[in-house]
mmCIF file of C-alpha atoms in Angstrom:
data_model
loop_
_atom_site.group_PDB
_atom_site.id
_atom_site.type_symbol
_atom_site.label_atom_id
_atom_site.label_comp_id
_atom_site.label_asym_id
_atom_site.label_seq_id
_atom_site.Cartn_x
_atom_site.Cartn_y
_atom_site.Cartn_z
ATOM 1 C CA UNK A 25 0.000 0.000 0.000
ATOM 2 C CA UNK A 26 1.232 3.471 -0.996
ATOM 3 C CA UNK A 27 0.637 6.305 1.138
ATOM 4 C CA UNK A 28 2.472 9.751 0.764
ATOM 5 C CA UNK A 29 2.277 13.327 1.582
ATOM 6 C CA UNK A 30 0.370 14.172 5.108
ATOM 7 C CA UNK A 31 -3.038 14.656 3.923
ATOM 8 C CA UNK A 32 -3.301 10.543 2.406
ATOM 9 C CA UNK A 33 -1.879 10.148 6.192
ATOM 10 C CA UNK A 34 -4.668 12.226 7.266
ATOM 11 C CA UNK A 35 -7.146 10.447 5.634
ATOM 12 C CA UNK A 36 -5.885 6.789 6.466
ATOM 13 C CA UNK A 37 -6.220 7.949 10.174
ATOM 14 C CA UNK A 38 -9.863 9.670 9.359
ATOM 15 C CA UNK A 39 -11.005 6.372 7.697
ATOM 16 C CA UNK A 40 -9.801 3.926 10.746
ATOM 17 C CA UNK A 41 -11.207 6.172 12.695
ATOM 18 C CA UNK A 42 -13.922 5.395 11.376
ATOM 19 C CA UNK A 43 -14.572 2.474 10.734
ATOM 20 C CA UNK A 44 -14.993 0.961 14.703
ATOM 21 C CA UNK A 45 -17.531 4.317 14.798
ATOM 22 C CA UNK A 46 -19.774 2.833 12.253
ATOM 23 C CA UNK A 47 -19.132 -0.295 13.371
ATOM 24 C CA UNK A 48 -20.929 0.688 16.644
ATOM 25 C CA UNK A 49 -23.826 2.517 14.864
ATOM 26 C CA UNK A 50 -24.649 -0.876 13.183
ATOM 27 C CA UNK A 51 -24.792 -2.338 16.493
ATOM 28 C CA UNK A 52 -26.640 0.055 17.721
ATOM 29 C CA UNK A 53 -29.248 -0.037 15.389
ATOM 30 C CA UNK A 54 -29.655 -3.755 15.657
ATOM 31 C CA UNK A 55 -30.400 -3.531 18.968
ATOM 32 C CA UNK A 56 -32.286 -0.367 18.778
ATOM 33 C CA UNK A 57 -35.807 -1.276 20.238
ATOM 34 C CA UNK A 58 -37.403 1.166 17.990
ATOM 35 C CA UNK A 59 -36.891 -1.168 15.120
ATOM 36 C CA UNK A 60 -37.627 -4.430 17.289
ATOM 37 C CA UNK A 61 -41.000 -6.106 17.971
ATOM 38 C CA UNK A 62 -42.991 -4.867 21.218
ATOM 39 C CA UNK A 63 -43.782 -8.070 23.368
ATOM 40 C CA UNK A 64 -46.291 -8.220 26.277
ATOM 41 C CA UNK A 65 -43.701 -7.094 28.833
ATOM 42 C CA UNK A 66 -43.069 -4.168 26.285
ATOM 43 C CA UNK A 67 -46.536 -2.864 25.853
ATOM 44 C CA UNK A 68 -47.327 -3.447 29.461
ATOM 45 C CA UNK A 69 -44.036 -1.036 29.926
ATOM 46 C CA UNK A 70 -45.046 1.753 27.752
ATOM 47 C CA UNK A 71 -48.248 1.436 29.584
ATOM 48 C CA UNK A 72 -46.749 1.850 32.776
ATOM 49 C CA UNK A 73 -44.736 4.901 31.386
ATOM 50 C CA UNK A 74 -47.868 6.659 30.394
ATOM 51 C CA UNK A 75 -49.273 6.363 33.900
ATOM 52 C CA UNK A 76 -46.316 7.337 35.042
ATOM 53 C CA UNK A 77 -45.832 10.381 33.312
ATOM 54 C CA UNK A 78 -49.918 11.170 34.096
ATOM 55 C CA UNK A 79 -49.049 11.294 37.546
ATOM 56 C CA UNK A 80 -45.426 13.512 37.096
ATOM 57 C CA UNK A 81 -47.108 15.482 35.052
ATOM 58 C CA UNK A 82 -45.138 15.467 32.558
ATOM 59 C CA UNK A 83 -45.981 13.666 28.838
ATOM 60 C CA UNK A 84 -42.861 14.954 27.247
ATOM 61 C CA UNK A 85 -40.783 11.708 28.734
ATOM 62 C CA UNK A 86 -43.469 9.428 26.760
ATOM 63 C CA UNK A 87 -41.645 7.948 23.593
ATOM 64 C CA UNK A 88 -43.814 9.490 20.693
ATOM 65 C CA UNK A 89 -44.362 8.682 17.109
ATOM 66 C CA UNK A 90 -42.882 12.248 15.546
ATOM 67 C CA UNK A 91 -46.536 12.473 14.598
ATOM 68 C CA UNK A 92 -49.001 10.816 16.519
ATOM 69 C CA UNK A 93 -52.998 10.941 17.038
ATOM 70 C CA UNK A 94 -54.368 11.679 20.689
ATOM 71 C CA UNK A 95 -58.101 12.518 21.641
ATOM 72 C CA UNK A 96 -59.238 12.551 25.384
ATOM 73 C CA UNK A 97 -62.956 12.622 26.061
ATOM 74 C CA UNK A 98 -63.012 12.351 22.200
ATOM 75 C CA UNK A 99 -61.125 15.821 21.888
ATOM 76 C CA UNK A 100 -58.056 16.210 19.986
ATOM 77 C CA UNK A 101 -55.417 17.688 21.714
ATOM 78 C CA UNK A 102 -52.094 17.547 22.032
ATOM 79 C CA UNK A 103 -51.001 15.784 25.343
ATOM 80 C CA UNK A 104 -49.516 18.160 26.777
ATOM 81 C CA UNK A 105 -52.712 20.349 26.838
ATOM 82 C CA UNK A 106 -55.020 17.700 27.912
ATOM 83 C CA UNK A 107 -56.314 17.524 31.363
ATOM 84 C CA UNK A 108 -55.110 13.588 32.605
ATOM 85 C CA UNK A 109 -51.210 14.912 32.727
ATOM 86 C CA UNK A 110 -52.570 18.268 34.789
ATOM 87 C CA UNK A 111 -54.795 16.433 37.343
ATOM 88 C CA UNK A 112 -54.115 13.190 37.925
ATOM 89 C CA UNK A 113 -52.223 12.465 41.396
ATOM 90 C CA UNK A 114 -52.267 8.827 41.720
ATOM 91 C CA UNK A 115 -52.429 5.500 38.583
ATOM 92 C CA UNK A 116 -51.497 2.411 40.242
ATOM 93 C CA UNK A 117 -51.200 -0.276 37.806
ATOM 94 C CA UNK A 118 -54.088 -1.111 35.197
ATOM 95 C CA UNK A 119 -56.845 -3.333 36.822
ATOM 96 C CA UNK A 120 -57.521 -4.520 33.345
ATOM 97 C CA UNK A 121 -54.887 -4.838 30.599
ATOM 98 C CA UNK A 122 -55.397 -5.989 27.024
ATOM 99 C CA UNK A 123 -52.571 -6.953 24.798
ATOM 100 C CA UNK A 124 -52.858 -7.135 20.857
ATOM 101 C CA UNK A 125 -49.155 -7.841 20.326
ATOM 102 C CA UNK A 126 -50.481 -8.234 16.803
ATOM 103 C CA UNK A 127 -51.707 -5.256 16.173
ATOM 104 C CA UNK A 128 -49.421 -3.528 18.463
ATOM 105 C CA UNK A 129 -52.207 -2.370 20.668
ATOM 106 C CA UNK A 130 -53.416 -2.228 24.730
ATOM 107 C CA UNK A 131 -56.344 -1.611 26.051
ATOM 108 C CA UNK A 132 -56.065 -0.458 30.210
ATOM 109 C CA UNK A 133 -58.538 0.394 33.008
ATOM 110 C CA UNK A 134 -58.191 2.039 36.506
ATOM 111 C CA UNK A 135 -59.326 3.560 39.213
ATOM 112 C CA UNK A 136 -57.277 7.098 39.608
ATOM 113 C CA UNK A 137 -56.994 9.931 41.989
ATOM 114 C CA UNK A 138 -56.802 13.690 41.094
ATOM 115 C CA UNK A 139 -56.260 14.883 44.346
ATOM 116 C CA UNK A 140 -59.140 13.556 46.518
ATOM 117 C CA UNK A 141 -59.248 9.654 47.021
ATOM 118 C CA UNK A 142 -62.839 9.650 48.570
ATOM 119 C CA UNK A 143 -63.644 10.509 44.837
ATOM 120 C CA UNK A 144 -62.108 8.848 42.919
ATOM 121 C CA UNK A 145 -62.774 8.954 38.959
ATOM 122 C CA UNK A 146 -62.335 6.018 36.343
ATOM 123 C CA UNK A 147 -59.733 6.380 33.670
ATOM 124 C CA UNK A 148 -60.123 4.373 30.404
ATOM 125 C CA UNK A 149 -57.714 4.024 27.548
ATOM 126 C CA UNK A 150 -55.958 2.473 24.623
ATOM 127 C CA UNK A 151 -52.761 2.596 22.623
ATOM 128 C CA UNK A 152 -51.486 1.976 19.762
ATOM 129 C CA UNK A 153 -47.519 1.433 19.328
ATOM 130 C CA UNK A 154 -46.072 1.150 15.829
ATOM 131 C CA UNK A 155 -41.657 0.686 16.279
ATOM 132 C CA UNK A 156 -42.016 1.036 20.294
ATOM 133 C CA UNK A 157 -43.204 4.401 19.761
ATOM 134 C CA UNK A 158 -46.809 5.409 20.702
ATOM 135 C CA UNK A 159 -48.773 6.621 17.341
ATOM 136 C CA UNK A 160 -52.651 6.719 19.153
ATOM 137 C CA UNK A 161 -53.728 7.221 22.756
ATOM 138 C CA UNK A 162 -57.090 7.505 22.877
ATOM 139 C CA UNK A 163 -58.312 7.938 26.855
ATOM 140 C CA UNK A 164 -61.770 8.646 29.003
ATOM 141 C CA UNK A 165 -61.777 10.075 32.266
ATOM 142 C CA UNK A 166 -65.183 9.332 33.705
ATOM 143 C CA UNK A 167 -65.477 11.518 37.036
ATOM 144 C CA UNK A 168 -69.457 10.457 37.678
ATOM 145 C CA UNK A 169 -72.436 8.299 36.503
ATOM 146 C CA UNK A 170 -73.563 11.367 34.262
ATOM 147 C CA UNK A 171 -70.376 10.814 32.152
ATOM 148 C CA UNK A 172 -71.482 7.405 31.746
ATOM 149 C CA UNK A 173 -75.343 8.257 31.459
ATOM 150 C CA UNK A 174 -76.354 5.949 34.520
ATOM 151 C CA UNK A 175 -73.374 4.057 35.650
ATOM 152 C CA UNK A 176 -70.212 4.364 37.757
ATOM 153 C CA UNK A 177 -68.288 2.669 40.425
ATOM 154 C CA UNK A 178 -64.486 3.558 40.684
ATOM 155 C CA UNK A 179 -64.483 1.719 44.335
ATOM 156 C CA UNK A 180 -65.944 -1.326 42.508
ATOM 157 C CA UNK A 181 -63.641 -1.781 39.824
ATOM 158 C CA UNK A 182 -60.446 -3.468 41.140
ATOM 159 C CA UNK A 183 -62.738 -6.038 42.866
ATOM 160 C CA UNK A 184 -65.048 -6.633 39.767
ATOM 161 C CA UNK A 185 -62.023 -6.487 37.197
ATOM 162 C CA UNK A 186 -59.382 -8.730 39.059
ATOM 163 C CA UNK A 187 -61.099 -12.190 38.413
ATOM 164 C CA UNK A 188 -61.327 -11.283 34.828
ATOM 165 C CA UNK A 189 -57.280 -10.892 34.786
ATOM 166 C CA UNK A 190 -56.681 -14.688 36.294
ATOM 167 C CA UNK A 191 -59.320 -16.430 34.106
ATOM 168 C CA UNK A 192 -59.186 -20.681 34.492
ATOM 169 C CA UNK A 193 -55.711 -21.887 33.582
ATOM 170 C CA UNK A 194 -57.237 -25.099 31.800
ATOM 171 C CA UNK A 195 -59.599 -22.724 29.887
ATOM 172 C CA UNK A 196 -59.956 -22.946 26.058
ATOM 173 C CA UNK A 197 -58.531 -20.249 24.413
ATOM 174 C CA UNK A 198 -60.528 -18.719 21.245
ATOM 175 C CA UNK A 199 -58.582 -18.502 18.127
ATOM 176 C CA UNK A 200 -58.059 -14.765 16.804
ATOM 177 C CA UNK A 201 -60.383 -15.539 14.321
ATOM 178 C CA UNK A 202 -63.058 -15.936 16.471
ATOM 179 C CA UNK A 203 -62.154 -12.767 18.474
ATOM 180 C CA UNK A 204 -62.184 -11.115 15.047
ATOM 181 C CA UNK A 205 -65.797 -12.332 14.720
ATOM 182 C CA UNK A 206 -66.839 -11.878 17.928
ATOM 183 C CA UNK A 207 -66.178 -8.142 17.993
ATOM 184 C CA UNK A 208 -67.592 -7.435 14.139
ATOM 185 C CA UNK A 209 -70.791 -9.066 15.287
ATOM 186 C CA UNK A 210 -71.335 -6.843 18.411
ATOM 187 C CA UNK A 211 -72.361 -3.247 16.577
ATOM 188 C CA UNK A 212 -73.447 -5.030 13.191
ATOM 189 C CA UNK A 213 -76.697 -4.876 11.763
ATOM 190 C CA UNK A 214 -77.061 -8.689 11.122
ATOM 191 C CA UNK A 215 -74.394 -11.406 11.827
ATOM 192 C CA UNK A 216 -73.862 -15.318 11.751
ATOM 193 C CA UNK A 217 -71.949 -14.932 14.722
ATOM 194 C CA UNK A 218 -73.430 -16.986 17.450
ATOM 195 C CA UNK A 219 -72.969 -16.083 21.385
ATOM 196 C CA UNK A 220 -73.111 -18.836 24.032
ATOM 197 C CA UNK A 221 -73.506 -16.890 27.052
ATOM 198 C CA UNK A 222 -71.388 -18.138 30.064
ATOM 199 C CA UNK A 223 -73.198 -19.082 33.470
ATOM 200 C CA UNK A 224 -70.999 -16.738 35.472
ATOM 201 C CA UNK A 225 -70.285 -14.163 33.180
ATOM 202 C CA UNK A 226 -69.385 -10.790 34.621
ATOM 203 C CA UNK A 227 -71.594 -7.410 33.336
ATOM 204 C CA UNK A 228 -70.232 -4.260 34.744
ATOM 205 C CA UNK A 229 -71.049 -0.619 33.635
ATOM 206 C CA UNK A 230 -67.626 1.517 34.090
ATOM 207 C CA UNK A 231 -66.461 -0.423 37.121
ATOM 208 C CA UNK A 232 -70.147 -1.388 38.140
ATOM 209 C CA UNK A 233 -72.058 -4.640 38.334
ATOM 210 C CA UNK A 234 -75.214 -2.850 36.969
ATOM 211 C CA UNK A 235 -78.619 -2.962 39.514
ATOM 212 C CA UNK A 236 -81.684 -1.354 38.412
ATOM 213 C CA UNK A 237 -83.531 -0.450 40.750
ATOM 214 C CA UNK A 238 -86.505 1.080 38.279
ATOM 215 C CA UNK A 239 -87.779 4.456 38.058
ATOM 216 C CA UNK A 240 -89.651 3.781 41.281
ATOM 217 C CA UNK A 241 -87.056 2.584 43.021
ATOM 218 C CA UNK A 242 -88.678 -1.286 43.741
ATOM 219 C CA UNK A 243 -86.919 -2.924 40.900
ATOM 220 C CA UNK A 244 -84.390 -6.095 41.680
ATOM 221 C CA UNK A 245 -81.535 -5.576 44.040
ATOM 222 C CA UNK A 246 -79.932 -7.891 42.136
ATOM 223 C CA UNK A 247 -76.772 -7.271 39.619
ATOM 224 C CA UNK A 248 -77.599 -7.729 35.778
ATOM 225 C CA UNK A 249 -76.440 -10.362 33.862
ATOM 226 C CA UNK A 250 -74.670 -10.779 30.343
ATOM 227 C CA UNK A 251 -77.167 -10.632 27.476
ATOM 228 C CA UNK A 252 -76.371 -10.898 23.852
ATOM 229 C CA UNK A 253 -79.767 -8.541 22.792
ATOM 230 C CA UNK A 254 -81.292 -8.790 19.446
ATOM 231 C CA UNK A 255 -81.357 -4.804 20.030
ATOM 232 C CA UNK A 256 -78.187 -3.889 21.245
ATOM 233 C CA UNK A 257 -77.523 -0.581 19.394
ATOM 234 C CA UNK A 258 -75.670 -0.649 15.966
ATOM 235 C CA UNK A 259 -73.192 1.039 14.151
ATOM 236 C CA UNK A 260 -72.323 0.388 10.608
ATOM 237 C CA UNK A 261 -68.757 2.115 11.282
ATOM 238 C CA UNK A 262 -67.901 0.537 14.191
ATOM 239 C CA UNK A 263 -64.243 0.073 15.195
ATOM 240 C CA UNK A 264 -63.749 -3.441 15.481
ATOM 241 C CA UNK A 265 -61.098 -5.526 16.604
ATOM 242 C CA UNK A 266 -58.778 -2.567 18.278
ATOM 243 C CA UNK A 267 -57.771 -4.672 20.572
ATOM 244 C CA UNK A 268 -57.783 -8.509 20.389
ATOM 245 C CA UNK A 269 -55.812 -10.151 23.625
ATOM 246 C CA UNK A 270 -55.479 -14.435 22.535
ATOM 247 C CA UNK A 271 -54.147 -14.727 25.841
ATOM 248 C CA UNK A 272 -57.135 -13.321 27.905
ATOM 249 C CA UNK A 273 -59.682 -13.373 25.758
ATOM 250 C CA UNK A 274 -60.283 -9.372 25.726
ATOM 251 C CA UNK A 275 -62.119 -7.931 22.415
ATOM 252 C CA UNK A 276 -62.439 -3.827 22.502
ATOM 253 C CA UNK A 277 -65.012 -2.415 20.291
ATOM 254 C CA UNK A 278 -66.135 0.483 19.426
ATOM 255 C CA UNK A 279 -69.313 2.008 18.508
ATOM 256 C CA UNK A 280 -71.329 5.657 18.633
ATOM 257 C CA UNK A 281 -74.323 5.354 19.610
ATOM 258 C CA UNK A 282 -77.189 7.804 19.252
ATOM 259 C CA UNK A 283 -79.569 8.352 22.239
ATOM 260 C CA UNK A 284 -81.410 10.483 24.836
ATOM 261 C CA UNK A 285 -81.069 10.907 28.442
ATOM 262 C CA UNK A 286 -84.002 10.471 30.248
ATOM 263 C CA UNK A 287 -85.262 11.225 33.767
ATOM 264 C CA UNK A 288 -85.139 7.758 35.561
ATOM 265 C CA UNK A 289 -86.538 8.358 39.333
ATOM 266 C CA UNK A 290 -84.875 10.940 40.563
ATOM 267 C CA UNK A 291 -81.853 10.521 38.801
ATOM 268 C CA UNK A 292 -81.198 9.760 35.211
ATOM 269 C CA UNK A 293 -80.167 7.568 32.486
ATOM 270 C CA UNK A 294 -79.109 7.193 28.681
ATOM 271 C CA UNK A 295 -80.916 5.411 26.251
ATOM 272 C CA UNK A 296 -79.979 4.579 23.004
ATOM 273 C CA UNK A 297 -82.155 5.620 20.042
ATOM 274 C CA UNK A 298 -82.514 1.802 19.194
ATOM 275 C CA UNK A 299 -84.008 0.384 22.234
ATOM 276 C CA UNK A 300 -86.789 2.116 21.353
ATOM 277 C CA UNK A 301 -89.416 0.607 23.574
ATOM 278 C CA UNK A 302 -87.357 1.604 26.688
ATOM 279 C CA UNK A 303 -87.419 4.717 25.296
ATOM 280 C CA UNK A 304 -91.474 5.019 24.823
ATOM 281 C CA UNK A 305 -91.985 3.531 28.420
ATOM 282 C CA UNK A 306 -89.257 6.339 29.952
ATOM 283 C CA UNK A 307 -91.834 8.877 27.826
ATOM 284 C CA UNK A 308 -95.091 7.150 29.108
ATOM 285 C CA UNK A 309 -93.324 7.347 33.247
ATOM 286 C CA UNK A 310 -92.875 11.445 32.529
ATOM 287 C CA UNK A 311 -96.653 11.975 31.503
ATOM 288 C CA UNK A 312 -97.850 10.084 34.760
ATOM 289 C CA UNK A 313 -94.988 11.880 37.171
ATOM 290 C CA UNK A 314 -95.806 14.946 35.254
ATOM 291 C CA UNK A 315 -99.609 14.442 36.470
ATOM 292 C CA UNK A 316 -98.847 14.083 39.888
ATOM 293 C CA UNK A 317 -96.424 16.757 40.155
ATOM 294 C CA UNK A 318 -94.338 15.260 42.840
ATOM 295 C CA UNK A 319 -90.462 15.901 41.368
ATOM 296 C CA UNK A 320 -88.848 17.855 39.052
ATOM 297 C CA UNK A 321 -87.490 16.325 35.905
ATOM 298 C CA UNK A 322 -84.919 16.462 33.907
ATOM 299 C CA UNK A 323 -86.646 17.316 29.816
ATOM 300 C CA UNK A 324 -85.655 14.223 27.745
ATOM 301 C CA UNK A 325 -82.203 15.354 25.877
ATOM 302 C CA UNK A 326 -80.111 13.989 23.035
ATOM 303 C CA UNK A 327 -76.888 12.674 23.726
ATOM 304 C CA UNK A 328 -74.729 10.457 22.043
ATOM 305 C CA UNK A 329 -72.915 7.749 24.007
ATOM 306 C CA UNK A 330 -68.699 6.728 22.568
ATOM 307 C CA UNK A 331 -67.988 3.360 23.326
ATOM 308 C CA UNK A 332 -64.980 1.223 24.499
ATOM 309 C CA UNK A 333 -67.169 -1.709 24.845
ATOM 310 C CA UNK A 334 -64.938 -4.672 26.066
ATOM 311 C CA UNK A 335 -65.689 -8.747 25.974
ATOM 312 C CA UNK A 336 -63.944 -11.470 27.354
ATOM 313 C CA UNK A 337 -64.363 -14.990 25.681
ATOM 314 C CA UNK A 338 -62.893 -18.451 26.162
ATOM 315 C CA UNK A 339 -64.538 -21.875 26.435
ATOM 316 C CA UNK A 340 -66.881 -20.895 23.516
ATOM 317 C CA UNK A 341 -68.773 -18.983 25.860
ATOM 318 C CA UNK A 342 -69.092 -15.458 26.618
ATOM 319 C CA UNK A 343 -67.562 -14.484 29.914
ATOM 320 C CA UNK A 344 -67.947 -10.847 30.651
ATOM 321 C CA UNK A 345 -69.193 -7.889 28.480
ATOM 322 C CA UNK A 346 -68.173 -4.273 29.907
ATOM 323 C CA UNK A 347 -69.931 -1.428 28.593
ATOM 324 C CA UNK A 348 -68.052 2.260 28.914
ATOM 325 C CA UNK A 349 -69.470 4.918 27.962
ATOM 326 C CA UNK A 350 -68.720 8.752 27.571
ATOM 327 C CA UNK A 351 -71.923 10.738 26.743
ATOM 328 C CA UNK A 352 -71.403 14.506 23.999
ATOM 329 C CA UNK A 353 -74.018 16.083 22.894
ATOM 330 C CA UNK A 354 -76.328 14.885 19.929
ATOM 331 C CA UNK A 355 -75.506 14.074 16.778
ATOM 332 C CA UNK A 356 -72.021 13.848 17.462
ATOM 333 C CA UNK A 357 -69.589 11.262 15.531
ATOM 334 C CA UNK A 358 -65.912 9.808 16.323
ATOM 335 C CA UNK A 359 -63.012 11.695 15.855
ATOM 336 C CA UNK A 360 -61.228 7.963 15.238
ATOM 337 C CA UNK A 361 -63.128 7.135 11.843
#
C-alpha cells in the first residue's frame, strides 16, 4: 500500500477512525428497540410509562411517534394540553390490561386519583404502538355516573375487574379468528356470529355490576347479567377488533351510539335511540310523574354515548361484556373514523 504526503496520512487515520464508529452505529441499530417487535412485557411497559408520566405530570418523557394521534374525552389535543397529565395524582397499575401484540395495541382500566381519594374517577384508555413508539392514545376520564349516562363505580372496579385478569388456567382459548368475529358481530346490523352466554359471566357498567332499581325505586336488588340482545344498538362504522388479547380473551369495540337521556326516578339515564321501547316507556313514566307533580325532571335530551365496549371470551362462551361509555351532545360522531 502506498501512502504519501500528510493529507493521504490524514485520511488513512480519518477512515480507521472510522470504521470501529460505524461499526458501533450498526450495532446500535440492531439492537435499537425502535426497530424491534414490542412483546407483552413491552406494551405493558409503555403502559406503565404513560401512567407514570400522568401522575409527574409530565408527557414529554413518553416515547412518541414524531406524529401521533391523541383525543381525550373524544377531543383532539395535544397531550400536553389535555387535562389527565394536569390532574391526575395517583395510577397504580391497570386493573384490566389488554394486549394485541399483533396489532401492536393495549387496552387499560383504573381507578385514579386527582387529588381527593374519597372521589375517585375512572380512567379508560388504549394505545397503539407502531416501532415502540406510541402513534394513538385515545383515553376517558369518567369523574361520575352522568359521564357514563347511569353508571359508575371507581371503588368497585379493582374487585369486579381482578377475576377477569386470572381467568381458568385449563380454559380454552378462542382462536383470533373468532375474536375477530366476535367483535364485528357486536355493533353489526345482522351477523352469523353466534354467542353462548357463560353461566358466570361478569356485566359491569364503568367499574359497576349494573342494579336497576326502576324508576320507582322497587326494581331487583340484584346485579344484571350478560345478554347478547337482538337490540343492542348498531353502528355500521364501528371500530372493530382494536384490541384482540389471545391470551385473555379481551375484544375492545367500538361504537357511537345515538340516544337520549331520560329522567329515571330521581336521577337519570341514557338510552340509546334503538331500544326504542325503553325509550317510549321512559316517555309514558314522565306523563304520569308529570300528572302528579311530585319531582322535578330532567326534559328528555339527546346525547350520544362513545364506546370502548370490552368482551372477554374463552370456552366458547361469553364471559364478561363491559360497557363504557362517555356521553357529547347529539348528533355527534368519532373523531377515530
Amino acid at each position: 500500500m502506498r501512502i504519501s504526503g500528510p493529507f493521504n496520512i490524514l485520511r488513512l487515520l480519518i477512515g480507521l477512525a472510522v470504521i470501529p464508529f460505524a461499526a458501533a452505529l450498526v450495532g446500535r441499530k440492531a439492537d435499537n428497540p425502535s426497530n424491534s417487535h414490542c412483546s407483552r412485557v413491552c406494551m405493558t411497559n409503555i403502559v406503565t410509562q404513560v401512567l407514570d408520566s400522568m401522575v409527574a405530570h409530565n408527557p414529554y418523557a413518553l416515547p412518541m411517534a414524531p406524529t401521533y394521534r391523541a383525543t381525550e374525552n373524544s377531543h383532539p389535543a395535544a397531550l400536553g394540553m389535555m387535562t389527565s397529565w394536569r390532574t391526575i395524582t395517583k395510577a397504580g397499575p391497570p386493573s384490566l390490561l389488554a394486549i394485541d401484540t399483533t396489532n401492536g395495541t393495549a387496552y387499560f382500566a383504573l381507578d385514579i386519583s386527582e387529588g381527593n381519594d374519597a372521589t375517585e374517577s375512572v380512567l379508560r384508555g388504549r394505545l397503539k404502538v407502531v416501532h415502540r413508539q406510541i402513534t394513538e392514545i385515545e383515553l376517558f376520564i369518567n369523574r361520575y355516573r352522568g359521564d357514563h349516562g347511569f353508571s359508575f363505580s371507581a371503588a368497585e372496579l379493582p374487585t369486579n375487574y381482578e377475576v377477569l385478569m386470572s381467568p381458568p388456567a385449563n380454559r380454552t382459548k378462542a382462536s383470533r379468528a373468532t375474536l375477530e368475529a366476535l367483535s364485528e358481530s357486536l355493533f353489526a346490523t345482522s351477523s352469523n356470529f353466534s354467542v353462548t352466554v357463560g353461566d358466570a359471566c361478569q356485566f359491569t357498567e364503568l367499574g359497576w355490576k349494573v342494579v336497576d332499581p326502576g324508576t320507582n325505586g322497587t326494581g331487583s336488588t340484584d346485579p344484571l347479567g350478560c345478554v347478547w340482545p337482538s337490540d343492542h344498538p348498531t353502528d355500521t362504522n364501528a371500530r372493530v377488533g382494536l384490541v384482540i388479547d389471545e391470551e385473555l380473551g379481551f375484544v375492545v369495540t367500538s361504537g357511537t351510539i345515538p340516544g337520549k337521556v331520560y329522567p329515571y326516578g330521581n336521577i337519570s339515564a341514557f338510552i340509546p335511540d334503538a331500544m326504542t321501547s325503553a325509550q317510549e316507556a321512559q316517555e309514558v313514566w314522565i306523563e304520569e310523574m308529570n300528572a302528579l307533580g311530585i319531582m322535578p325532571l330532567l326534559s328528555p335530551t339527546g346525547a350520544t354515548g362513545d364506546t370502548l365496549e370490552v368482551l372477554q371470551y374463552y370456552n366458547g362462551e361469553l364471559q364478561a361484556m363491559q360497557i363504557n361509555v362517555y356521553l357529547s351532545g347529539p348528533d355527534m360522531t368519532s373523531p377515530w373514523l
